[in-house]
Amino acid sequence: VLDLARETGVSKSTVSRVLNGSPNVSPEARARVNEGVKRLDYRINLAARSLRTTKTALVGLLVPAINNEVFAEIAEQLDAELRKAGVMLAVTSSGWSPEGELSALDALESRGVDAIVVALADDRERRVAARLRLFDAPVVLLDREVSRLQAEAVLTDNRAGIVLCIEHLARLGHRAIGMSTSTDSTRPGRELVAAYRDSLSRLGLDTSEGLLVRSDTYTREAGWAAAKSLIDAGATAIIGCGPVAFIAGALDHLSDRGLDIPQDVSFVEYTDSELATVNRPRLSVILRPVGEIGRLAARLTLARMANERQPRRVEFVSTSFLDRESTAPPRPQSRKGTSASKDPA
Amino acid sequence: VLDLARETGVSKSTVSRVLNGSPNVSPEARARVNEGVKRLDYRINLAARSLRTTKTALVGLLVPAINNEVFAEIAEQLDAELRKAGVMLAVTSSGWSPEGELSALDALESRGVDAIVVALADDRERRVAARLRLFDAPVVLLDREVSRLQAEAVLTDNRAGIVLCIEHLARLGHRAIGMSTSTDSTRPGRELVAAYRDSLSRLGLDTSEGLLVRSDTYTREAGWAAAKSLIDAGATAIIGCGPVAFIAGALDHLSDRGLDIPQDVSFVEYTDSELATVNRPRLSVILRPVGEIGRLAARLTLARMANERQPRRVEFVSTSFLDRESTAPPRPQSRKGTSASKDPA
DNA sequence: CTGAAAGCGCTTACAG
DNA sequence: CTGAAAGCGCTTACAG
């Protein structure tokens, strides 16, 4: 279609120069071309440009599931920032599978994306890590760490919120604090568990194994089962980490069992949600700045695209604890039970 | 990189033929090439292919907001189906603005997408409609209708569910049934209102203007305000149509006002959600097969890509009503009030 | 400041 | 069944 634009009287070269905002063009030529663009409703062929420049103004977003509140929100913010810079987002869900990630990575690379933003289902996966190291565009990781990969990342301080939360619960008198989170497959899972264990021992709380349940299945049923095993283990307070479906399942269990929040058991959700404030009582939560994560990821991506060889950068966001109505002192009898189970330790 | 693959001894032509699965290649040549692909870890340059074929294996998804449960779920299913066929999704949010849609459409077209799946913020917008008519790839509409546009579409029968819901409410004795939904900007808004009005008059219920509130703002505050004006207008039952944030706001209002569901007011949510079943009482809902919409959209898109000139196809999905625990007969006094307000009509 | 020319990596008639 | 050649729409040194 450049031929047509050439009909404005200048050469393809000049047209291309004004299209790319080169400073070396006479104002008249620029005006003629811009007018021609309007008149012919010219739309550049990005495939051709990409072929020449090897840049696509396309960035890939690879997440385990785009229909997850957290990833959807990240995608939204990422897209908003990126489109300001004229770059588009190619989104793909891996379905929590390394195979899905591998094939998505191939597809993204074939497409020549300028960068990828990725949240791995399991950042310890050898094959995926190896593939990522060979990926031919910058990668920015979302709260994941891949060994021997020099990548940008936006990391969340998952400790802060959990520590505040446990301190609060301990202050209320809880000694048997249960938590359900992901396995070590993911940085948040690791960090949450480390912070949980540190806090328990620092505060002298019950460290029974049963008070920690770990699973990478986030269905409603899994949430139900997690709550069950925590309660069975004697937990008087539960910290539930997972998407809303998972949390909903946990609440289901407490309700099925006739346990009232917070009288019978305290409950804290990791990451705020609509569900937290619609639930009665309103759920106390650990706040995580999800939108900010998306925005920072966009900024890192754009900076990296602008300058391939700048040193690797990492951005940090933190978490905090917001107490609403779902925590209270444990029931006296529960309390006794917990003390008893702690003594043997 | 084809040059390298050529080092397997055959010509670029042949390499290209096996890459594209042409039947006219000797088994040996095919084997040699495939082996070369493995060995060199060859990844095709899709930009180059696109430049030649004018096909990109990229489809655009344009929605008002990707961080909306419904659109996120549609994106997930769309992506899942599309990736099986080797096509990737370019997602972009318009932020509910026609300007956003216009610029997104330009970006998508420049990119040479093979098709677009779109949910417009306002399908009556002239400029957007005009742009869509000129769009150079097939468009698949998600429950929208754009005048004079021959496009594929997956349409929801929004009437079915609402009719069943109103009949149920009327059977319980409600006469003042309030509904909050979007303006006429969108097919569901129009259909919902038409079905609502038809049902009310058919059943001889209160048709006061105040019982219908329409807004395209879906914030929590908007939900709160909508519930307020419905209750102020004397509604004894409310049908809330909107994303969870909006519904949460409506529930907030009822709660702030000390109104219990379903004793003081019945409440029905349009589209099932986690929130509906976590809320106590569990919310009765109008079921909409969101995932199915995404899958059907993928199927239409793929079919259209395979055959540009097939006749336009439209797929339908329906809705139904699921009563849980949030509806009950109206309070006697409310009932009287409503009858009174109906008489003058 | 401008134009002619080469070339990015593919695919696809066209001959053989 | 296979290869040589042209060309998709751009950008970018290179001369002028």
XYZ file of C-alpha atoms (C1' of nucleotides) in Angstrom:
722
model
C 0.000 0.000 0.000
C 3.059 2.166 0.186
C 2.885 2.412 -3.583
C -0.385 4.227 -3.189
C 1.030 6.573 -0.619
C 3.770 7.165 -3.126
C 1.137 8.751 -5.281
C 1.459 11.745 -3.049
C 4.470 12.514 -5.167
C 7.351 11.420 -2.984
C 9.301 8.199 -2.838
C 8.623 5.199 -0.685
C 11.693 6.129 1.292
C 10.289 9.452 2.260
C 6.897 8.040 3.056
C 8.530 5.512 5.290
C 10.536 8.226 6.963
C 7.529 10.288 7.882
C 5.688 7.185 9.021
C 8.554 6.497 11.372
C 8.885 10.081 12.486
C 12.372 10.541 11.136
C 13.546 14.122 11.667
C 15.130 14.346 8.230
C 12.085 15.232 6.204
C 10.975 18.560 4.866
C 7.834 19.901 6.475
C 6.123 19.994 3.096
C 6.878 16.376 2.354
C 5.673 15.427 5.795
C 2.447 17.340 5.298
C 1.818 15.786 1.888
C 2.323 12.311 3.209
C 0.222 12.784 6.305
C -2.545 14.119 4.169
C -2.214 11.149 1.857
C -2.451 8.795 4.801
C -5.731 10.424 5.797
C -7.121 10.465 2.317
C -6.319 6.890 1.459
C -7.111 5.720 4.987
C -3.724 4.087 4.910
C -3.017 1.377 7.473
C 0.513 0.120 7.739
C 1.222 -3.567 7.281
C 2.933 -4.530 10.470
C 3.919 -7.946 9.189
C 6.084 -6.321 6.554
C 7.582 -3.910 9.015
C 8.307 -6.741 11.407
C 10.002 -8.727 8.720
C 12.424 -5.855 8.157
C 12.940 -4.634 11.679
C 12.457 -7.871 13.617
C 10.321 -5.860 16.009
C 6.637 -6.626 16.308
C 5.256 -4.302 18.981
C 3.631 -7.416 20.326
C 4.221 -8.732 23.804
C 3.083 -12.087 25.013
C 1.346 -12.716 28.298
C 1.518 -16.304 29.436
C -0.464 -17.197 32.538
C -1.888 -20.416 33.960
C -5.457 -19.211 33.429
C -6.746 -15.917 32.188
C -10.112 -16.503 33.853
C -8.519 -16.082 37.252
C -9.295 -12.747 38.958
C -5.682 -11.988 39.665
C -4.350 -12.725 36.201
C -7.299 -11.021 34.552
C -6.619 -7.878 36.523
C -2.940 -8.026 35.669
C -3.829 -8.446 32.012
C -6.110 -5.445 32.159
C -3.476 -3.134 33.593
C -0.780 -4.514 31.382
C -2.879 -3.928 28.299
C -3.778 -0.417 29.393
C -0.142 0.594 29.824
C 1.102 -1.193 26.771
C -1.444 0.179 24.370
C -0.397 3.696 25.275
C 2.943 2.750 23.809
C 1.330 1.203 20.769
C 2.084 -2.350 21.720
C -0.434 -5.119 21.728
C -0.852 -8.068 24.030
C -0.995 -11.674 22.878
C -2.564 -13.575 25.731
C -2.472 -17.271 26.285
C -3.347 -19.624 29.113
C -1.239 -22.665 29.791
C -3.964 -24.415 31.732
C -1.442 -24.889 34.575
C 0.552 -27.335 32.495
C 4.240 -27.231 31.589
C 3.384 -28.712 28.200
C 0.978 -25.880 27.639
C 3.703 -23.433 28.581
C 6.213 -25.030 26.277
C 3.948 -24.904 23.282
C 2.812 -21.391 24.090
C 6.420 -20.301 24.289
C 7.098 -21.773 20.856
C 4.079 -20.021 19.422
C 5.077 -16.746 20.995
C 8.601 -17.014 19.687
C 7.492 -17.841 16.163
C 5.366 -14.779 16.344
C 8.453 -12.757 17.153
C 7.081 -11.074 20.248
C 9.297 -8.314 21.562
C 8.993 -9.580 25.119
C 6.929 -11.907 27.266
C 5.407 -11.486 30.674
C 5.020 -14.823 32.343
C 3.564 -16.432 35.414
C 4.649 -20.045 35.410
C 2.539 -22.807 36.894
C 5.722 -24.300 38.347
C 8.910 -22.319 38.166
C 11.064 -25.313 39.122
C 10.165 -27.169 35.923
C 13.454 -27.941 34.202
C 12.208 -28.001 30.653
C 10.351 -24.749 30.965
C 13.315 -23.092 32.647
C 15.598 -24.285 29.884
C 13.213 -23.054 27.248
C 12.954 -19.681 28.909
C 16.722 -19.313 29.022
C 16.816 -19.777 25.279
C 13.870 -17.563 24.566
C 14.855 -14.964 22.045
C 13.115 -12.004 23.653
C 13.286 -10.458 27.113
C 11.131 -12.153 29.703
C 9.589 -10.561 32.744
C 8.522 -12.859 35.501
C 5.495 -12.344 37.706
C 6.464 -13.385 41.207
C 8.434 -16.377 39.992
C 12.116 -17.132 40.062
C 13.727 -19.373 37.525
C 17.206 -20.595 38.282
C 19.974 -19.288 36.069
C 17.675 -16.976 34.191
C 18.546 -13.331 34.027
C 15.074 -11.924 33.709
C 13.255 -8.818 34.786
C 10.690 -9.524 37.453
C 8.062 -7.954 39.590
C 8.257 -9.619 42.921
C 5.763 -9.457 45.734
C 6.832 -9.372 49.326
C 4.422 -12.042 50.373
C 5.964 -12.216 53.848
C 4.885 -8.831 55.095
C 1.170 -9.482 55.000
C 1.307 -12.978 56.367
C 3.523 -11.953 59.262
C 1.187 -9.132 60.233
C -1.735 -11.467 59.940
C -0.239 -14.143 62.152
C 0.844 -11.617 64.734
C -2.676 -10.324 64.831
C -4.123 -13.784 65.218
C -1.622 -14.651 67.940
C -2.482 -11.471 69.768
C -6.100 -12.573 69.765
C -4.996 -15.762 71.469
C -4.837 -18.222 68.604
C -2.187 -20.885 68.938
C -3.283 -23.298 66.232
C -3.236 -21.249 63.066
C -3.860 -23.191 59.905
C -2.881 -22.149 56.430
C -3.626 -23.514 53.028
C -1.479 -22.483 50.108
C 0.191 -23.759 46.993
C 3.102 -26.153 46.954
C 6.682 -25.070 46.433
C 5.914 -24.854 42.725
C 5.745 -21.146 42.931
C 7.474 -18.272 44.706
C 4.415 -17.147 46.646
C 3.918 -20.694 47.887
C 7.484 -20.886 49.118
C 7.513 -17.468 50.648
C 4.182 -17.848 52.334
C 5.202 -21.106 53.932
C 8.571 -19.787 55.047
C 6.971 -16.718 56.580
C 4.301 -18.860 58.185
C 6.811 -21.201 59.772
C 9.077 -18.407 60.918
C 6.210 -16.595 62.519
C 4.887 -19.640 64.278
C 8.174 -20.493 65.876
C 9.043 -16.925 66.669
C 5.744 -16.532 68.463
C 5.843 -19.967 70.008
C 2.683 -21.194 68.318
C 1.576 -24.665 67.398
C 3.701 -25.981 64.564
C 1.894 -29.266 63.904
C 2.258 -30.462 60.356
C -1.478 -30.813 59.941
C -1.960 -27.095 60.252
C -0.387 -26.523 56.881
C -2.049 -27.862 53.768
C -0.533 -27.391 50.373
C -2.091 -27.979 47.022
C -1.919 -26.619 43.522
C -5.515 -27.476 42.810
C -7.719 -24.468 43.199
C -11.190 -25.790 42.638
C -14.021 -25.232 45.010
C -13.779 -28.856 46.091
C -10.111 -28.417 46.884
C -10.960 -25.437 49.056
C -13.535 -27.478 50.871
C -11.094 -30.308 51.481
C -8.373 -27.951 52.631
C -10.616 -26.354 55.223
C -11.700 -29.764 56.392
C -8.239 -31.022 57.039
C -7.258 -27.812 58.763
C -10.229 -27.944 61.099
C -9.654 -31.635 61.681
C -6.116 -30.769 62.693
C -7.475 -28.424 65.324
C -6.991 -25.057 63.669
C -8.832 -22.216 65.374
C -7.914 -19.788 62.624
C -7.443 -20.341 58.904
C -5.518 -18.375 56.337
C -6.767 -19.345 52.903
C -4.589 -18.575 49.903
C -6.106 -19.130 46.497
C -8.555 -17.798 43.959
C -12.133 -17.049 44.950
C -13.404 -20.457 43.914
C -10.996 -22.049 46.350
C -11.909 -19.633 49.125
C -15.573 -20.210 48.445
C -15.012 -23.912 48.915
C -13.302 -23.344 52.227
C -16.186 -21.192 53.410
C -18.568 -23.903 52.246
C -16.889 -26.390 54.500
C -17.033 -24.198 57.570
C -20.651 -23.536 56.882
C -21.456 -27.207 56.243
C -19.835 -28.018 59.523
C -21.859 -25.423 61.345
C -18.827 -23.370 62.270
C -19.424 -19.662 62.561
C -16.859 -17.072 61.600
C -15.347 -15.598 63.676
C -16.852 -17.095 66.842
C -15.892 -20.673 66.093
C -13.047 -20.068 63.733
C -11.231 -17.031 62.391
C -10.719 -16.818 58.653
C -8.403 -14.685 56.550
C -8.292 -14.569 52.758
C -5.074 -13.989 50.876
C -5.830 -11.218 48.358
C -8.820 -8.970 48.607
C -11.888 -9.676 46.491
C -15.521 -8.774 46.092
C -16.306 -11.995 47.829
C -14.499 -10.864 50.951
C -16.721 -7.870 51.436
C -19.971 -9.494 50.421
C -19.481 -12.338 52.827
C -20.976 -11.855 56.255
C -18.937 -11.320 58.285
C -16.726 -9.353 55.961
C -13.489 -11.194 55.555
C -10.229 -9.878 56.887
C -7.669 -10.099 54.130
C -4.051 -9.864 53.219
C -3.864 -7.093 50.670
C -1.879 -7.614 47.502
C -1.587 -4.755 44.975
C -2.561 -6.755 41.930
C -3.186 -3.872 39.563
C 0.137 -2.357 40.479
C 1.850 -5.599 39.565
C 0.431 -5.346 36.079
C 1.490 -1.742 35.724
C 5.004 -2.422 36.913
C 5.315 -5.369 34.584
C 4.329 -3.088 31.718
C 6.912 -0.540 32.729
C 9.671 -3.116 32.934
C 8.687 -4.556 29.600
C 8.633 -1.226 27.863
C 11.946 -0.178 29.365
C 13.524 -3.407 28.263
C 12.130 -3.073 24.761
C 13.536 0.431 24.524
C 16.940 -0.662 25.652
C 17.897 -4.279 25.193
C 21.142 -4.074 27.084
C 20.181 -2.247 30.217
C 20.920 -4.151 33.394
C 18.269 -6.472 34.683
C 15.697 -4.763 36.827
C 13.402 -6.061 39.517
C 10.456 -4.220 40.973
C 8.962 -4.939 44.345
C 5.490 -4.565 45.746
C 4.478 -5.400 49.242
C 1.505 -6.842 51.060
C -0.284 -5.875 54.236
C -3.024 -7.069 56.506
C -6.495 -5.614 56.711
C -8.618 -6.799 59.567
C -12.315 -6.669 58.893
C -14.762 -8.848 60.752
C -13.620 -12.413 60.356
C -11.134 -12.709 63.170
C -11.819 -12.962 66.896
C -10.340 -14.710 69.906
C -10.625 -18.492 69.766
C -13.332 -20.242 71.716
C -12.189 -21.113 75.239
C -12.478 -24.875 74.744
C -10.695 -24.761 71.407
C -8.024 -22.784 73.076
C -7.442 -25.354 75.709
C -7.309 -28.048 73.096
C -4.689 -26.165 71.200
C -2.507 -25.546 74.220
C -2.584 -29.225 74.924
C -1.495 -30.104 71.427
C 1.326 -27.642 71.668
C 2.875 -28.940 74.866
C 4.198 -32.179 73.357
C 6.158 -30.184 70.781
C 16.458 -19.458 8.651
C 15.080 -21.397 5.753
C 18.556 -21.212 4.268
C 19.791 -23.317 7.129
C 17.011 -25.812 6.679
C 18.082 -25.879 3.081
C 21.309 -27.393 4.309
C 19.383 -30.595 4.649
C 19.995 -30.864 0.949
C 16.696 -29.819 -0.561
C 15.480 -26.497 -1.847
C 13.630 -23.824 0.020
C 10.575 -24.743 -1.976
C 10.563 -28.256 -0.712
C 11.252 -27.220 2.831
C 8.341 -24.850 2.637
C 6.168 -27.583 1.229
C 6.813 -29.963 4.084
C 6.371 -27.148 6.580
C 2.967 -26.535 5.107
C 2.075 -30.188 4.865
C 1.799 -30.216 1.107
C 1.044 -33.734 -0.139
C 3.454 -33.432 -3.056
C 6.666 -34.309 -1.306
C 8.572 -37.535 -1.263
C 8.596 -39.301 2.066
C 12.383 -39.125 2.148
C 12.462 -35.396 1.577
C 9.853 -34.948 4.240
C 11.830 -37.016 6.684
C 15.059 -35.160 5.951
C 13.415 -31.815 6.499
C 11.605 -32.803 9.638
C 14.811 -34.099 11.040
C 16.531 -30.851 10.135
C 13.824 -28.896 11.880
C 14.487 -30.878 15.042
C 18.211 -30.621 14.779
C 18.377 -26.915 14.131
C 15.481 -26.210 16.483
C 13.952 -24.314 13.605
C 11.133 -21.888 14.405
C 9.260 -20.420 11.509
C 9.104 -16.656 11.119
C 5.412 -15.966 11.062
C 5.874 -12.340 10.044
C 7.422 -13.482 6.783
C 4.734 -16.030 6.200
C 2.058 -13.471 6.906
C 3.578 -11.053 4.474
C 3.234 -13.634 1.723
C -0.045 -15.222 2.626
C -1.820 -12.284 4.264
C -2.890 -14.722 6.944
C -1.605 -14.316 10.468
C -3.218 -17.042 12.555
C -3.965 -14.241 14.962
C -7.443 -13.323 16.062
C -8.290 -10.232 18.010
C -10.541 -10.150 21.019
C -11.913 -6.725 21.800
C -13.895 -6.373 24.996
C -14.794 -3.468 27.252
C -12.690 -4.877 30.088
C -10.767 -8.080 30.333
C -10.847 -7.964 34.125
C -14.552 -8.671 34.084
C -15.479 -12.243 35.092
C -17.631 -12.807 32.060
C -15.162 -11.552 29.479
C -12.270 -13.247 31.227
C -14.093 -16.554 31.062
C -14.935 -16.026 27.420
C -11.293 -15.228 26.720
C -10.206 -18.393 28.473
C -12.462 -20.639 26.432
C -11.753 -18.809 23.235
C -8.034 -19.168 23.761
C -8.356 -22.842 24.603
C -10.246 -23.622 21.404
C -8.184 -21.390 19.201
C -4.811 -22.642 20.303
C -5.808 -26.166 19.330
C -6.011 -24.781 15.815
C -2.709 -22.999 16.174
C -4.148 -19.541 16.324
C -3.273 -16.996 18.926
C -5.404 -14.394 20.629
C -4.569 -10.690 20.707
C -6.594 -9.282 23.558
C -7.421 -5.686 24.154
C -9.750 -3.773 26.430
C -11.505 -0.679 25.190
C -12.197 0.608 28.682
C -15.879 0.918 27.677
C -15.079 3.739 25.303
C -15.859 4.033 21.594
C -12.562 5.867 21.101
C -10.787 2.941 22.690
C -12.627 0.613 20.349
C -11.780 2.658 17.309
C -8.091 2.741 18.061
C -8.050 -0.922 18.995
C -9.710 -1.754 15.704
C -7.046 0.172 13.815
C -4.309 -1.616 15.714
C -5.901 -4.973 15.079
C -6.272 -4.283 11.392
C -2.692 -3.113 11.001
C -1.711 -6.334 12.619
C -3.606 -8.203 9.952
C -5.666 -10.352 12.279
C -7.604 -13.069 10.517
C -10.759 -12.258 12.435
C -11.973 -10.398 15.483
C -14.339 -11.339 18.234
C -15.920 -8.274 19.692
C -18.170 -7.160 22.498
C -18.915 -3.503 21.964
C -19.539 -1.117 24.818
C -22.324 0.429 22.760
C -23.399 -1.270 19.573
C -25.409 1.743 18.410
C -22.313 3.915 18.088
C -22.240 5.141 14.503
C -18.517 5.542 14.130
C -17.743 2.139 15.544
C -20.408 0.528 13.402
C -19.022 2.222 10.318
C -15.527 1.136 11.180
C -16.645 -2.423 11.716
C -18.350 -2.503 8.330
C -15.071 -1.586 6.724
C -12.988 -3.921 8.796
C -10.955 -6.115 6.528
C -11.427 -9.378 8.403
C -14.483 -11.317 9.530
C -16.019 -10.123 12.765
C -17.828 -12.224 15.315
C -20.124 -10.328 17.649
C -20.743 -11.347 21.232
C -24.389 -10.668 21.965
C -24.375 -7.399 20.053
C -26.091 -6.379 16.857
C -24.679 -3.732 14.625
C -26.960 -2.343 11.978
C -26.083 -3.146 8.409
C -23.223 -5.386 9.388
C -23.182 -8.920 8.081
C -21.273 -10.536 10.885
C -21.214 -13.871 12.604
C -22.546 -13.705 16.124
C -23.219 -15.722 19.181
C -26.418 -14.463 20.623
C -27.854 -15.155 24.029
C -31.539 -15.595 24.555
C -31.640 -13.268 27.508
C -35.433 -13.408 27.599
C -35.831 -16.998 28.666
C -34.192 -16.633 32.045
C -35.751 -13.331 32.928
C -39.219 -14.525 32.030
C -38.879 -17.608 34.189
C -37.531 -15.493 36.979
C -40.357 -13.000 36.898
C -42.957 -15.724 36.697
C -41.429 -17.299 39.752
C -41.418 -14.023 41.638
C -45.020 -13.304 40.645
C -46.027 -16.737 41.797
C -44.550 -15.935 45.188
C -46.799 -12.895 45.298
C -44.474 -10.092 44.242
C -46.127 -7.290 42.337
C -43.412 -4.672 42.474
C -40.433 -6.317 40.859
C -37.473 -4.055 40.326
C -34.693 -4.585 37.852
C -31.415 -2.878 37.245
C -29.633 -3.388 33.962
C -27.664 -1.609 31.311
C -29.076 1.004 28.979
C -30.070 0.264 25.404
C -26.387 0.454 24.496
C -26.212 -3.262 24.290
C -28.327 -6.170 23.130
C -28.671 -7.776 26.555
C -29.848 -4.451 27.957
C -32.502 -4.121 25.292
C -33.625 -7.699 25.482
C -33.733 -7.791 29.239
C -35.862 -4.680 29.392
C -38.206 -5.856 26.673
C -38.674 -9.199 28.377
C -39.127 -7.486 31.723
C -41.807 -5.174 30.422
C -43.605 -7.898 28.525
C -43.662 -10.113 31.553
C -44.910 -7.419 33.856
C -47.818 -6.490 31.688
C -48.639 -10.056 30.793
C -48.796 -10.922 34.479
C -50.501 -7.700 35.450
C -47.703 -6.541 37.739
C -46.653 -3.081 38.780
C -45.133 -1.253 35.833
C -44.013 1.923 37.595
C -41.078 3.570 35.902
C -39.132 3.684 39.140
C -38.900 -0.082 39.236
C -36.513 -0.119 36.335
C -33.095 1.454 36.684
C -30.658 1.526 33.821
C -27.034 2.405 33.889
C -23.855 1.498 32.086
C -21.723 2.152 35.132
C -20.896 -1.047 36.901
C -18.990 0.054 39.939
C -19.841 -1.003 43.414
C -21.208 2.467 44.098
C -23.455 2.221 41.077
C -24.813 -1.058 42.380
C -25.491 0.531 45.722
C -27.316 3.449 44.150
C -29.333 1.193 41.881
C -30.579 -0.878 44.799
C -31.420 2.271 46.685
C -33.600 3.698 44.002
C -35.330 0.386 43.444
C -36.147 0.000 47.117
C -37.209 3.628 47.300
C -39.570 2.928 44.444
C -41.165 0.183 46.492
C -39.639 -2.914 44.948
C -40.147 -6.073 46.964
C -37.896 -8.072 44.695
C -34.816 -7.044 42.767
C -33.178 -8.514 39.712
C -29.628 -7.225 39.502
C -27.822 -7.450 36.197
C -24.142 -6.604 36.188
C -20.701 -7.811 37.151
C -19.990 -8.956 40.695
C -18.766 -5.545 41.807
C -22.121 -4.088 40.873
C -24.035 -6.888 42.566
C -21.885 -6.521 45.646
C -22.826 -2.863 45.790
C -26.504 -3.699 45.586
C -26.151 -6.198 48.400
C -24.280 -3.559 50.393
C -27.214 -1.247 50.134
C -29.746 -3.806 51.289
C -27.516 -4.654 54.174
C -26.871 -1.014 55.065
C -30.572 -0.483 55.101
C -31.160 -3.444 57.362
C -33.139 -5.326 54.778
C -32.869 -9.092 54.980
C -32.907 -11.331 51.952
C -35.309 -12.920 51.273
C -37.621 -11.941 54.176
C -37.637 -8.234 53.421
C -36.695 -8.340 49.799
C -36.041 -11.026 47.223
C -32.895 -10.742 45.169
C -31.830 -12.424 41.944
C -28.467 -12.071 40.239
C -28.141 -12.159 36.482
C -25.336 -14.647 35.751
C -24.084 -17.131 38.262
C -20.917 -16.418 40.211
C -18.918 -17.545 43.194
C -20.381 -14.628 45.045
C -23.874 -15.996 44.591
C -23.120 -19.195 46.431
C -20.929 -17.698 49.116
C -23.530 -15.153 50.048
C -25.927 -16.168 52.777
C -28.596 -16.784 51.740
C -27.300 -18.275 48.529
C -28.482 -16.145 45.663
C -30.990 -17.353 43.140
C -29.632 -16.600 39.703
C -30.363 -16.435 36.050
C -27.940 -18.851 34.459
C -25.994 -17.787 31.409
C -23.631 -20.273 29.723
C -20.631 -18.004 29.556
C -18.008 -20.621 28.772
C -20.158 -21.967 25.987
C -20.325 -18.511 24.455
C -16.550 -18.457 24.234
C -16.424 -21.893 22.699
C -19.072 -21.105 20.125
C -17.327 -17.880 19.228
C -14.156 -19.860 18.619
C -15.983 -22.297 16.425
C -17.569 -19.572 14.342
C -14.257 -17.810 13.997
C -12.430 -20.909 12.907
C -15.131 -21.860 10.438
C -15.066 -18.424 8.946
C -11.299 -18.429 8.673
C -11.420 -21.755 6.899
C -13.999 -20.552 4.450
C -14.277 -16.845 3.834
C -17.356 -17.044 1.691
C -19.620 -19.313 3.662
C -22.927 -17.761 4.563
C -23.126 -15.813 7.778
C -23.793 -17.970 10.786
C -25.318 -17.169 14.126
C -25.209 -19.393 17.168
C -27.654 -19.196 20.018
C -27.376 -20.014 23.673
C -30.141 -19.704 26.165
C -30.609 -18.738 29.774
C -32.623 -20.219 32.597
C -33.555 -19.529 36.164
C -32.120 -21.261 39.179
C -33.850 -20.594 42.446
C -31.635 -20.939 45.467
C -32.412 -19.192 48.713
C -32.841 -15.541 47.962
C -36.465 -15.394 46.946
C -39.533 -15.641 49.163
C -43.004 -14.172 49.312
C -43.042 -10.427 49.955
C -43.757 -9.082 53.423
C -47.470 -8.506 53.948
C -47.110 -4.744 54.492
C -44.868 -4.274 51.482
C -47.423 -6.110 49.496
C -50.145 -3.769 50.451
C -47.960 -0.797 49.601
C -47.336 -2.151 46.169
C -50.930 -2.855 45.405
C -51.694 0.709 46.267
C -49.037 2.052 43.958
C -50.292 -0.145 41.210
C -53.899 0.950 41.287
C -53.268 4.430 39.880
C -51.554 2.957 36.833
C 16.496 16.412 2.614
C 15.493 12.700 -0.988
C 15.445 8.574 -4.137
C 17.016 3.976 -6.014
C 18.149 -0.362 -4.517
C 18.643 -4.249 -1.699
C 16.784 -7.465 1.313
C 14.029 -9.221 5.627
C 11.991 -14.919 5.395
C 8.672 -16.851 3.571
C 5.180 -19.099 -0.338
C 3.653 -20.206 -4.796
C 2.803 -20.473 -9.521
C 5.702 -22.115 -13.247
C 8.697 -25.336 -15.591
C 10.585 -29.475 -15.686
C 7.969 -34.775 -6.936
C 11.364 -30.737 -7.143
C 13.903 -26.274 -7.986
C 14.570 -21.373 -9.638
C 12.414 -17.161 -9.489
C 9.399 -13.617 -8.254
C 7.295 -10.928 -4.896
C 4.520 -9.923 -0.382
C 5.184 -4.407 2.040
C 8.144 -2.496 4.435
C 13.017 -0.063 6.143
C 17.580 1.435 5.698
C 22.163 2.208 4.450
C 24.103 4.495 0.465
C 24.638 8.157 -2.874
C 23.532 12.386 -4.121
